[in-house]
Amino acid sequence: MPSKASRTLLVACGVTLLAGLAAPATAAASQKVSTPAYSWNNAAIVGGGFVDGLVFSPAQPGLAYARTDIGGAYRWNAAMGRWVPLMDFTGFDDWNELGVESMAPDPANANKVWVAAGEYTQPYAVPLDGEILRSDDQGRSWQITDLPIQLASNQNGRNMGERLAVDPDDDDILYLASPANGLWRSTDGGATWSQATSFPVTSTPDDIGLSFVTFDAVGSHHGEPTKTIFVGNATGTDLYESTDAGATWQLVPGEPTGMEPQHGVMASNGVFYVDYANQPGPNGMTDGSVWKYDTLTGAWTNITPEVPGEDGNPAFGYAGLAVDPGHPGTVMVATNDRWSPIDTIFRSTDGGTTWADVGAKATLDISASPFLAFGATPKFGWWIASIAIDPFNPDHAIFGTGATVYGTDDLTAADHGEPTTWSSAAAEGIEETAVNDLLVPRAGPCMLISAVSDLGGFCHTSLNRSPPVGMIEPIIDSGTSVAEAGEKPLDVALVGYDGGGYSTDGGAQWSAMKLPVGSTAGAGVVAVNADGSSIVWAPADAAPEYSTDGGQTWTVVSGLAEGAFPVADPVKAGVFYDFDPAAGSLLVSTDGGATFTTETTGLPAGVNPEGTSSLSQLHTVFGRAGDLWLAAGNGLLYHSTDGGATFAAGRGPGASSVAAVATLGFGKAAPGTGYPAIYLTGIVGGVQGIFRSTDEGASWMRINDDSEQYAWIGQTITGDPDVFGRVYLGTNGRGILYADPAGGGAG
């Protein structure tokens, strides 16, 4: 089947909610939206997510690529000493394409690289199918082909690979091992694709499917298709081989059986290394093994360094696998799901006859990302799905984990029984957190407080450095909401799965809050009243409750149901608000959150109109009593200045051109104006993007361009109350972004 479409994208490249944002059919006529110059950067966390693929280019020293499960692809910039994101152009409507299934740099041409993108095989993915990106300039610009199949970069089996491979002797030929639809092939450099019908497996119902494609170029000739190709089948626990350039395929004789092939790496001497596990991973592995296959003799040898479950060993599997390109007998393999004592990497210089445990003697330098201490001792790694040895320097290697990339420049010390040093600075430039909420506190040591998935949350005292030890993670798992007391801003609450934290010093120190009585999960939304005397927590799995003792005891709120999104008035101490999208009504509490009653009816009802992902959101404005903004279920924007008694559907031609709102926030007013600047993500004047208004929503300016879209950005945005023009943006996989008008914060 040919590809559906091919398009060219020329850009300079520097789950949460699961639907694309599109303008409703009744959107107002397009209006020209001016775009001031803004400069976008990441607030440094350094890492923060699963880096499941790392590949050095064999064609150029210092060139490497990284893939992430939800945060796009990166290129290593050796001169800068950091990774450069390559897929920030990915738009709202294409959020599913920010996850990278696999990548393949050209073995002979350093300028060429290919990426297979697509996060999910479920019907909620937008767009539904995956795509192939191809570049002739190391990812600075791309041509994109839409595939007719789905990919699965954020599903089980994403630790396998690489699934995308380019023929080392003819880069017009590429293969893609898909998770559900068999083997796919391109003969025109990735511009068009069709299923390789000669391959025995054409579909796999478990969405794990084929795990890797590996070429054996030993004895082949440049300019002719490589004859020998290996493909792993993780669904059928099989290894297939073609010796006629893909015309026919057969099972490899004598192959290990019963477990799923994870990675396959060919050494330059014709020895093929394969590691196995009993589950696709990255979680759930309890058994595994490592084998080598001599393609010249046909002999298989079990070279497993440590047998899971034997001789007192814990249960685990094997994942990352690498061979030194210049030393074919040097192989490295990583354990996976060995939670006790911890995962490690084994290294052999004699083809697997003997092994050294690299992790057992490793020294970790986490100064670039102190959160990796996780409140205790730094871990050598977990989910070590990828190891890469520099083809131009055998002392240099990198490996990815569930939270970072570690790198070393003294790797061969392990061959002499000596320690090696690994640094998380190898992850500089990679920012992969999924951000659920942001707060710029008006007092205290934190420039920015965040609630993020997996890592809890952070207090940034500098935007250029990863926050110091003292993050919220020991208290909560995935952070979901953060709020401050409007008139007592040193009081801050942050909640997430399994817990919550309360701070009375602006986020420097945190005390654990107990879960609401009816909740076992926590998470959801938190609000703190103006003087800090009352907290309302609406958890994910129970009706909202309120506390008057810093979260130590809780009482069920009267008048609010499960799923509420309460907010506090920043000035009136007893007042909270909530919008009920099912009824289209505003509810108000005047007794510190104990009871809520209906204040206003007749507001737009319904959640997520067809074709949009804009949840109904109610927002207060710092320092202003009774000032409410509602991003309603119809995607439009409404404003109240009387505590919700009345709402106006915007004002002026600028406001009427707001066709869809995903989220909004507020920052310092522009010089000479009295109302805070408003920031939103959505569609204004027929344009999708990030916008700022300095005149209470009468007109809007776009503050990003098409190279700065960051896929799903509908969760949280906020301005800075002290710096006009500065805006902070939460993403689902590209971390925390902030921007200032070009030339400084006073835009």
XYZ file of C-alpha atoms in Angstrom:
747
model
C 0.000 0.000 0.000
C 1.507 3.354 -0.923
C 1.822 6.157 1.569
C -1.132 8.488 2.009
C 0.802 11.701 1.551
C 4.198 13.287 1.520
C 4.860 16.870 2.507
C 7.830 19.119 3.046
C 8.391 21.011 6.276
C 11.196 23.539 6.277
C 11.756 24.665 9.847
C 14.687 25.696 11.971
C 14.745 23.342 14.927
C 16.515 24.502 17.911
C -1.146 11.441 28.588
C -2.727 13.946 29.916
C -5.395 15.228 27.474
C -5.644 13.173 24.374
C -7.296 15.043 21.505
C -6.256 17.675 19.018
C -7.382 21.264 19.235
C -9.341 22.486 16.243
C -11.565 25.471 15.646
C -15.301 24.786 16.040
C -17.333 24.950 12.871
C -18.904 28.190 14.077
C -15.577 29.987 14.565
C -15.533 33.676 13.723
C -14.011 34.883 10.495
C -10.239 34.931 10.378
C -8.583 38.067 11.666
C -4.968 39.042 11.168
C -2.988 38.436 14.365
C 0.326 40.248 14.781
C 3.311 38.324 16.075
C 5.952 40.039 18.216
C 9.427 38.540 18.420
C 9.692 36.190 21.398
C 12.575 33.976 22.488
C 11.625 30.520 23.828
C 13.794 28.401 26.141
C 13.444 25.525 28.574
C 13.459 26.028 32.316
C 16.169 23.479 33.065
C 15.263 20.175 34.675
C 17.685 18.154 32.491
C 16.135 14.855 31.481
C 12.989 13.971 33.355
C 11.621 11.256 31.067
C 12.324 7.983 29.274
C 15.174 8.297 26.769
C 14.679 4.947 25.078
C 16.972 5.252 22.052
C 20.510 6.569 21.523
C 22.466 6.245 18.274
C 25.905 7.566 17.318
C 26.508 8.441 13.695
C 29.273 6.257 12.240
C 29.839 8.906 9.550
C 30.815 11.954 11.623
C 32.627 12.312 14.962
C 30.576 13.970 17.685
C 27.215 13.361 16.006
C 24.535 11.421 17.859
C 20.752 11.259 18.081
C 18.359 10.543 20.941
C 14.723 9.510 20.867
C 12.127 9.860 23.607
C 8.763 8.206 24.076
C 6.709 11.436 24.220
C 9.184 14.300 23.736
C 10.522 14.082 20.191
C 14.016 13.508 18.826
C 17.266 15.327 19.610
C 20.660 15.811 17.965
C 23.859 16.129 20.015
C 25.642 19.429 19.408
C 29.251 18.674 20.311
C 30.341 22.318 20.212
C 27.612 23.342 22.663
C 27.841 20.180 24.750
C 24.071 19.657 24.724
C 21.199 18.100 22.831
C 19.147 20.157 20.368
C 15.413 19.396 19.973
C 14.410 18.571 16.424
C 10.610 18.330 16.490
C 9.334 21.467 18.233
C 7.370 22.346 15.090
C 4.892 19.571 15.972
C 1.497 21.243 16.290
C -1.569 20.825 18.482
C -3.338 18.790 15.830
C -0.308 16.509 15.482
C 0.463 15.859 19.162
C 0.590 12.101 18.582
C 3.669 12.580 16.389
C 5.911 14.013 19.125
C 6.666 10.491 20.358
C 9.479 8.779 18.446
C 9.143 5.066 17.728
C 12.583 4.784 16.158
C 15.328 6.693 14.361
C 18.044 5.894 11.861
C 21.039 8.037 10.894
C 22.573 7.179 7.537
C 25.688 5.033 8.147
C 27.528 6.668 5.234
C 26.063 10.167 4.823
C 26.294 12.205 8.039
C 23.662 14.674 6.852
C 20.855 12.158 6.433
C 18.614 10.959 9.239
C 15.150 9.392 9.460
C 12.607 9.327 12.284
C 9.508 7.155 12.729
C 6.978 9.042 14.876
C 3.679 8.108 16.499
C 2.768 7.540 20.147
C -0.346 5.361 20.264
C -2.283 2.684 18.410
C -5.508 3.593 20.236
C -8.355 5.374 18.424
C -7.869 8.582 20.451
C -4.498 9.288 18.798
C -4.388 12.521 16.771
C -3.517 12.113 14.018
C -4.450 8.453 14.005
C -1.496 7.194 11.966
C 2.258 7.566 12.303
C 4.687 9.316 10.027
C 8.232 9.138 8.684
C 10.413 12.238 8.877
C 13.473 12.411 6.647
C 16.188 15.045 6.629
C 19.220 15.882 4.518
C 20.616 18.393 7.034
C 20.738 16.511 10.357
C 17.181 17.392 11.298
C 17.284 21.136 10.721
C 14.522 20.688 8.169
C 12.281 17.744 7.382
C 10.214 16.162 4.688
C 7.340 14.164 6.131
C 5.454 11.134 4.850
C 2.183 10.134 6.508
C 2.009 6.390 7.070
C -1.219 4.369 6.732
C -0.407 2.520 9.996
C -0.147 3.460 13.661
C 3.031 3.441 15.726
C 3.479 3.030 19.473
C 6.303 5.118 20.937
C 4.580 5.376 24.339
C 3.248 1.862 24.655
C 4.674 -1.439 25.849
C 7.683 -2.482 23.792
C 8.970 1.043 23.187
C 12.270 -0.002 24.762
C 12.979 -2.355 21.847
C 14.776 -1.450 18.667
C 15.839 0.043 16.564
C 12.733 -0.641 14.507
C 13.710 1.748 11.703
C 16.845 0.917 9.718
C 18.535 2.240 6.583
C 20.462 -0.091 4.304
C 24.175 0.713 4.827
C 24.909 -0.016 1.173
C 21.917 1.681 -0.432
C 20.207 4.462 1.518
C 17.231 4.447 -0.816
C 16.170 1.304 1.024
C 14.712 1.471 4.525
C 12.754 -0.982 6.646
C 10.306 -0.284 9.468
C 9.365 -3.021 11.940
C 5.890 -1.985 13.016
C 4.108 -2.807 16.286
C 0.914 -4.090 14.642
C 1.217 -4.276 10.850
C 4.258 -6.339 10.012
C 7.324 -5.160 8.094
C 7.283 -2.035 5.903
C 9.734 -1.049 3.202
C 10.734 2.048 1.250
C 12.824 2.020 -1.913
C 12.954 5.794 -2.486
C 14.705 7.032 0.625
C 11.599 7.058 2.822
C 9.329 9.141 0.583
C 6.840 6.287 0.062
C 6.238 3.045 1.952
C 4.530 -0.274 1.354
C 4.139 -3.429 3.367
C 6.761 -6.099 2.722
C 4.322 -8.835 1.762
C 7.117 -11.385 1.545
C 7.611 -11.162 5.308
C 5.732 -13.983 7.104
C 4.214 -11.773 9.835
C 1.770 -9.196 8.462
C -0.130 -8.311 11.653
C 0.313 -8.666 15.407
C -2.737 -8.172 17.631
C -0.816 -7.271 20.788
C 0.615 -4.001 19.396
C 4.114 -5.163 20.353
C 4.904 -6.720 17.012
C 8.308 -6.576 15.407
C 11.134 -5.376 17.637
C 14.096 -4.501 15.396
C 15.632 -4.530 11.938
C 19.386 -5.149 11.601
C 21.461 -5.315 8.415
C 24.508 -7.559 8.081
C 26.762 -5.691 5.670
C 29.686 -8.136 6.000
C 30.643 -9.132 2.461
C 28.150 -6.781 0.797
C 28.916 -4.174 -1.846
C 28.167 -0.471 -1.724
C 25.493 0.570 -4.197
C 23.754 -2.785 -4.037
C 21.029 -3.703 -1.529
C 22.405 -5.546 1.485
C 21.442 -9.182 1.161
C 21.377 -10.299 4.807
C 18.763 -8.729 7.084
C 17.533 -9.801 10.532
C 14.124 -8.917 12.008
C 12.996 -9.653 15.561
C 9.397 -10.663 16.207
C 8.531 -9.996 19.846
C 4.959 -11.231 19.469
C 5.989 -14.621 18.137
C 9.329 -14.767 20.024
C 11.077 -15.422 16.721
C 14.061 -14.157 14.766
C 13.769 -13.982 10.984
C 16.524 -13.725 8.386
C 16.631 -12.838 4.714
C 19.692 -13.617 2.600
C 18.302 -12.221 -0.660
C 17.672 -8.554 0.205
C 14.186 -9.177 1.557
C 12.798 -11.289 -1.273
C 12.300 -14.283 1.037
C 12.460 -14.815 4.805
C 13.003 -17.770 7.103
C 13.439 -18.448 10.799
C 17.052 -18.487 11.913
C 17.974 -22.130 12.613
C 18.709 -22.958 16.239
C 17.435 -19.646 17.581
C 16.552 -19.371 21.294
C 12.849 -19.896 21.907
C 10.251 -18.813 24.408
C 11.285 -15.207 24.990
C 10.946 -11.942 23.109
C 13.922 -10.556 21.176
C 14.578 -7.009 22.382
C 17.620 -5.729 20.460
C 19.819 -7.128 17.734
C 23.292 -5.685 17.073
C 25.696 -6.868 14.360
C 29.430 -6.826 15.061
C 31.902 -6.168 12.270
C 33.208 -9.757 12.446
C 29.844 -11.294 11.505
C 28.698 -12.098 15.052
C 25.114 -11.102 15.782
C 24.233 -10.298 19.392
C 20.611 -10.553 20.606
C 19.130 -10.038 24.059
C 15.785 -11.390 25.269
C 13.129 -10.920 27.937
C 9.899 -12.677 28.813
C 7.858 -9.474 28.576
C 7.989 -6.575 26.107
C 8.899 -4.036 28.785
C 9.769 -1.557 29.912
C 7.896 -2.912 32.950
C 7.081 -6.484 33.905
C 10.238 -8.364 32.890
C 11.086 -11.303 35.182
C 13.357 -13.385 32.951
C 15.834 -12.833 30.162
C 18.985 -13.949 28.419
C 21.743 -12.817 26.044
C 22.932 -14.799 23.011
C 25.327 -14.485 20.113
C 24.911 -15.993 16.669
C 27.936 -16.602 14.471
C 26.623 -15.913 10.983
C 29.656 -17.652 9.453
C 29.220 -20.980 11.271
C 25.543 -20.877 12.235
C 26.395 -21.536 15.895
C 24.365 -20.039 18.762
C 26.006 -19.443 22.149
C 24.305 -18.458 25.391
C 26.395 -15.643 26.899
C 23.987 -14.451 29.589
C 26.026 -12.539 32.207
C 23.666 -13.193 35.120
C 20.781 -15.629 34.956
C 17.608 -14.140 36.462
C 16.263 -16.120 39.400
C 19.334 -18.363 39.770
C 22.097 -18.335 42.408
C 20.197 -15.812 44.495
C 19.674 -13.426 41.592
C 16.411 -11.447 41.500
C 13.936 -11.716 38.650
C 14.613 -9.336 35.741
C 15.074 -9.156 31.986
C 17.591 -7.689 29.550
C 17.199 -4.500 27.519
C 19.899 -2.141 26.188
C 22.581 -3.751 24.006
C 25.649 -2.353 22.227
C 28.800 -3.519 20.461
C 31.937 -1.403 20.125
C 32.127 -0.661 16.374
C 35.924 -0.766 16.467
C 36.257 -3.833 18.705
C 33.758 -6.530 17.652
C 34.384 -8.654 20.762
C 33.393 -5.816 23.094
C 29.706 -5.970 23.994
C 27.581 -4.271 26.654
C 24.127 -5.287 27.862
C 21.767 -3.822 30.470
C 19.477 -5.535 32.908
C 15.909 -4.276 33.140
C 13.356 -4.371 35.968
C 16.051 -5.558 38.375
C 14.637 -3.359 41.105
C 16.808 -4.912 43.780
C 19.592 -4.077 44.109
C 19.227 -1.943 40.949
C 19.698 -2.274 37.212
C 23.216 -2.412 35.872
C 25.258 -2.769 32.688
C 27.530 -5.727 32.034
C 30.561 -5.380 29.740
C 32.610 -8.052 28.000
C 35.737 -7.714 25.845
C 35.855 -11.382 24.821
C 32.540 -11.829 23.064
C 30.617 -12.663 26.222
C 32.887 -15.323 27.715
C 33.494 -13.156 30.787
C 31.706 -10.073 32.053
C 32.377 -7.087 34.297
C 29.587 -5.384 36.229
C 30.060 -1.724 35.251
C 27.353 -0.391 37.539
C 28.762 -2.088 40.628
C 31.841 0.139 40.566
C 30.393 3.206 38.879
C 30.569 6.720 40.284
C 27.587 8.910 39.439
C 27.808 12.661 39.007
C 24.273 14.076 39.152
C 25.226 17.722 39.635
C 23.536 18.594 36.328
C 20.229 17.170 37.592
C 20.130 16.784 41.394
C 16.596 15.387 41.365
C 18.121 12.034 40.348
C 18.916 11.460 44.026
C 15.163 10.916 44.500
C 15.497 11.828 48.154
C 18.078 9.117 48.781
C 20.988 7.600 46.837
C 21.244 8.129 43.071
C 20.439 5.060 41.016
C 22.714 3.811 38.259
C 19.589 3.456 36.183
C 16.342 1.719 35.404
C 14.651 1.150 32.075
C 18.098 1.108 30.460
C 16.737 0.541 26.984
C 19.649 1.933 25.014
C 23.437 1.903 25.243
C 25.657 3.507 22.611
C 29.438 3.333 22.287
C 31.108 6.144 20.373
C 32.498 4.685 17.116
C 35.304 7.250 17.190
C 36.227 6.960 20.884
C 35.934 3.635 22.741
C 36.209 5.425 26.092
C 33.038 7.412 25.410
C 29.613 5.839 25.883
C 26.121 6.936 26.833
C 23.041 5.130 28.088
C 19.445 6.212 28.590
C 17.189 5.555 31.564
C 13.620 6.272 32.580
C 14.702 9.746 33.693
C 17.987 10.811 32.074
C 21.069 10.053 29.988
C 24.361 9.148 31.634
C 27.687 9.477 29.823
C 31.296 8.504 30.524
C 34.710 9.255 29.055
C 36.621 6.511 30.883
C 34.696 3.435 29.801
C 37.701 1.167 29.180
C 38.709 1.515 32.831
C 36.080 -1.159 33.477
C 38.186 -3.597 31.447
C 40.881 -3.368 34.129
C 38.539 -3.742 37.084
C 38.592 -0.006 37.784
C 35.622 2.316 38.468
C 34.066 4.400 35.740
C 32.501 7.829 36.193
C 29.121 8.619 34.659
C 27.581 12.084 34.477
C 24.000 13.183 33.945
C 25.399 16.206 32.091
C 25.129 13.858 29.103
C 21.414 14.729 29.197
C 21.893 18.518 28.931
C 19.305 19.926 26.534
C 16.868 17.025 26.850
C 13.708 18.198 28.608
C 11.011 15.544 28.666
C 8.747 16.171 31.617
C 4.971 16.212 31.244
C 3.850 19.382 33.029
C 0.421 19.540 34.649
C 0.419 22.889 36.455
C 2.592 25.973 36.972
C 2.675 28.717 39.579
C 4.826 31.843 39.665
C 4.690 32.666 43.392
C 4.570 36.304 44.407
C 6.842 35.709 47.432
C 9.478 33.264 48.598
C 12.590 31.702 47.066
C 10.991 30.020 44.055
C 10.883 31.727 40.681
C 8.580 28.962 39.496
C 6.789 26.032 41.126
C 5.644 23.165 38.931
C 3.530 20.035 39.231
C 4.886 17.404 36.842
C 4.149 13.792 36.043
C 6.405 11.072 37.494
C 8.701 13.482 39.353
C 6.209 15.277 41.597
C 7.183 18.897 41.247
C 9.983 21.451 41.399
C 10.903 24.777 42.939
C 13.041 26.596 40.391
C 15.292 29.201 41.970
C 17.030 29.649 38.613
C 15.614 28.957 35.169
C 19.034 27.944 33.827
C 19.868 25.218 36.348
C 18.108 22.044 37.396
C 16.473 22.657 40.788
C 18.499 21.605 43.838
C 17.600 18.641 46.003
C 14.382 19.399 47.848
C 11.821 18.666 45.144
C 8.363 17.448 46.056
C 8.784 13.885 44.756
C 9.392 12.187 48.132
C 5.933 13.422 49.168
C 3.971 12.821 45.958
C 4.377 10.745 42.836
C 2.999 12.616 39.826
C 2.099 16.226 40.610
C -1.208 17.452 39.194
C -2.030 20.866 40.722
C -0.385 23.751 42.617
C -1.981 26.810 44.237
C -1.033 29.708 46.536
C -2.923 31.884 49.005
C -3.571 35.143 47.171
C -3.028 37.452 50.161
C -0.519 35.204 51.933
C 1.587 33.968 49.003
C 4.139 32.108 51.119
C 1.398 29.522 51.691
C 1.459 27.049 48.803
C -0.169 23.636 48.275
C 0.835 21.040 45.709
C -1.043 17.767 45.168
C -0.516 14.689 43.079
C -0.950 10.957 43.038
C -0.507 9.341 46.455
C -0.089 12.598 48.355
C 0.174 16.334 48.698
C 2.516 18.906 50.202
C 1.992 22.215 51.990
C 4.568 24.959 52.332
C 4.483 28.097 54.483
C 7.762 29.517 53.157
C 6.991 29.806 49.475
C 8.106 26.326 48.476
C 11.492 26.019 50.199
C 10.252 23.332 52.617
C 7.204 21.108 52.399
C 5.116 19.195 54.908
C 3.164 16.175 53.791
C -0.610 16.547 53.627
C -2.786 13.545 54.310
C -5.054 12.289 51.570
C -8.698 13.330 51.747
C -10.662 10.732 53.673
C -12.551 9.391 50.668
C -9.546 9.201 48.329
C -6.940 6.515 47.757
C -5.279 8.079 44.708
C -5.122 11.788 45.520
C -4.222 13.839 42.431
C -6.904 16.132 41.034
C -7.051 19.864 41.797
C -6.146 21.957 44.855
C -7.092 25.541 45.807
C -5.965 27.667 48.762
C -8.080 30.568 50.010
C -6.748 34.109 50.147
C -5.442 34.064 53.728
C -4.247 30.460 53.725
C -6.740 29.338 56.347
C -8.553 26.821 54.139
C -7.607 24.315 51.446
C -10.045 22.641 49.076
C -8.790 19.455 47.421
C -10.841 17.835 44.667
C -9.075 14.470 44.231
C -9.301 12.298 41.139
C -11.305 9.536 42.811
C -13.575 11.181 45.384
C -15.767 14.170 46.131
C -13.907 17.359 47.138
C -12.934 17.897 50.772
C -11.639 20.895 52.679
C -9.072 21.340 55.443
C -8.413 24.141 57.930
C -5.214 22.675 59.407
C -2.815 22.514 56.484
C -4.089 19.235 55.118
C -3.903 17.106 58.257
C -7.658 16.521 58.557
C -10.384 16.750 55.935
C -14.143 17.261 55.765
C -16.360 16.553 52.748
C -17.450 19.704 50.896
C -21.185 20.208 50.594
C -22.448 21.021 47.115
C -19.531 19.805 44.954
C -19.371 16.479 43.162
C -16.394 14.366 42.143
C -14.541 15.881 39.184
C -14.790 19.499 40.336
C -12.139 22.135 39.497
C -12.316 24.618 42.389
C -10.395 27.920 42.421
C -9.995 30.456 45.215
C -10.684 34.165 45.087
C -7.227 35.748 45.527
C -8.535 38.598 47.717
C -11.722 37.501 49.537
C -10.596 35.031 52.190
C -13.726 32.918 52.440
C -14.546 32.652 48.753
C -14.037 29.751 46.349
C -15.573 29.181 42.902
C -16.293 26.152 40.730
C -17.752 25.802 37.247
C -20.008 22.822 36.561
C -19.736 22.172 32.799
C -22.496 19.563 32.835
C -25.047 22.071 34.105
C -23.452 25.232 32.735
C -23.505 26.816 36.176
C -21.116 28.648 38.483
C -21.002 27.602 42.135
C -19.647 29.785 44.942
C -18.537 29.184 48.519
C -18.361 32.043 51.019
C -17.483 29.925 54.061
C -13.979 28.775 53.238
C -15.029 25.905 51.003
C -17.356 24.141 53.421
C -20.421 24.607 51.227
C -20.984 25.581 47.595
C -24.244 26.924 46.171
C -25.252 27.833 42.637
C -24.599 31.479 41.812
C -25.139 31.664 38.032
C -26.876 29.440 35.492
C -27.206 29.494 31.722
C -23.487 29.362 30.987
C -22.269 27.164 28.106
C -22.747 23.543 29.137
C -20.869 20.508 27.946
C -17.249 19.461 27.928
C -14.968 18.965 24.930
C -17.053 19.939 21.926
C -16.444 17.641 18.999
C -13.071 18.285 17.410
C -11.590 20.161 20.376
C -9.611 19.317 23.483
C -10.380 22.442 25.496
C -11.575 21.414 28.929
C -13.759 23.935 30.678
C -11.451 25.951 32.924
C -12.250 28.686 35.435
C -9.459 31.128 36.311
C -9.080 33.931 38.841
C -6.790 36.936 38.348
C -4.128 37.641 40.962
C -4.775 40.688 43.126
C -8.315 41.232 41.813
C -11.415 40.226 43.792
C -14.251 38.582 41.885
C -12.416 38.713 38.542
C -13.096 35.438 36.711
C -12.309 34.138 33.243
C -14.052 31.058 31.930
C -12.787 28.965 29.029
C -16.105 27.282 28.378
C -17.059 23.937 26.903
C -17.811 25.576 23.568
C -14.152 26.589 23.346
C -14.878 30.295 23.798
C -13.832 32.798 26.454
C -16.077 34.534 29.020
C -15.254 37.229 31.603
C -16.845 38.280 34.904
C -15.848 41.146 37.200
C -18.567 40.631 39.815
C -17.657 37.242 41.262
C -19.508 35.319 38.590
C -22.914 36.977 38.956
C -22.707 37.921 35.286
C -20.426 36.889 32.444
C -19.715 38.660 29.168
C -18.675 36.685 26.111
C -15.605 38.820 25.534
C -15.624 42.305 24.054
C -14.368 43.997 20.917
C -13.252 42.466 17.603
C -10.181 40.835 19.174
C -12.198 38.922 21.722
C -14.762 37.822 19.152
C -11.971 36.288 17.075
C -11.041 33.854 19.863
C -12.337 30.629 18.358
C -10.964 28.080 20.849
C -9.182 28.237 24.197
C -7.264 25.347 25.698
C -5.822 27.155 28.731
C -4.991 30.671 29.891
C -3.092 32.570 32.580
C -2.111 36.068 33.686
C 1.035 38.152 34.174
C 2.226 41.670 34.926
C 0.381 44.431 33.105
C 2.037 46.191 30.194
C 3.566 49.597 30.971
C 0.867 52.261 30.938
C -1.987 49.783 31.361
C -3.817 48.702 34.479
C -5.031 45.185 33.666
C -2.765 42.120 33.847
C -1.519 40.677 30.583
C -3.457 37.584 29.490
C -1.808 34.554 27.871
C -3.612 31.697 26.177
C -3.102 28.708 23.941
C -5.794 28.176 21.354
C -7.095 29.583 18.091
C -7.337 33.334 17.596
C -8.166 34.977 14.282
C -8.087 31.598 12.580
C -4.500 31.010 13.741
C -3.502 28.265 16.162
C -0.815 29.210 18.645
C 0.192 30.973 21.863
C -1.200 34.481 22.353
C -0.913 37.553 24.576
C -3.396 40.343 25.205
C -2.508 43.596 26.981
C -5.968 45.185 26.735
C -8.210 42.790 28.698
C -8.801 40.530 25.721
C -9.824 43.162 23.172
C -6.923 42.240 20.881
C -4.333 39.485 20.751
C -0.757 38.986 19.558
C 0.678 35.607 18.674
C 3.953 35.043 20.572
C 5.152 31.842 18.964
C 5.735 30.802 15.359
C 5.325 27.556 13.462
C 8.722 26.270 14.586
C 7.681 26.690 18.250
C 4.474 24.690 18.670
C 5.488 21.883 21.088
C 2.511 19.596 20.313
C 0.053 19.353 23.233
C 0.244 22.660 25.168
C -3.302 22.818 26.494
C -2.625 21.964 30.121
C -1.175 25.082 31.742
C 0.185 28.531 30.916
C 0.949 31.490 33.172
C 2.544 34.889 32.997
C 4.966 36.365 35.513
C 3.372 38.804 38.002
C 6.647 40.747 38.299
C 8.028 40.728 34.741
C 5.862 42.024 31.935
C 5.966 39.871 28.836
C 7.401 36.746 30.447
C 5.291 33.635 30.004
C 5.676 30.050 31.219
C 4.227 27.109 29.314
C 3.679 23.505 30.354
C 4.041 20.807 27.707
C 3.338 17.093 27.530
C 6.854 15.852 26.856
C 8.967 18.958 26.184
C 9.181 20.132 29.771
C 8.647 23.675 31.017
C 9.157 26.434 28.473
C 9.452 30.121 29.164
C 9.706 33.083 26.845
C 10.511 36.777 26.952
C 10.037 39.363 24.249
C 13.232 39.580 22.209
C 15.643 41.979 23.889
C 14.420 41.351 27.445
C 11.443 40.922 29.734
C 9.957 44.399 29.297
C 8.188 43.730 26.030
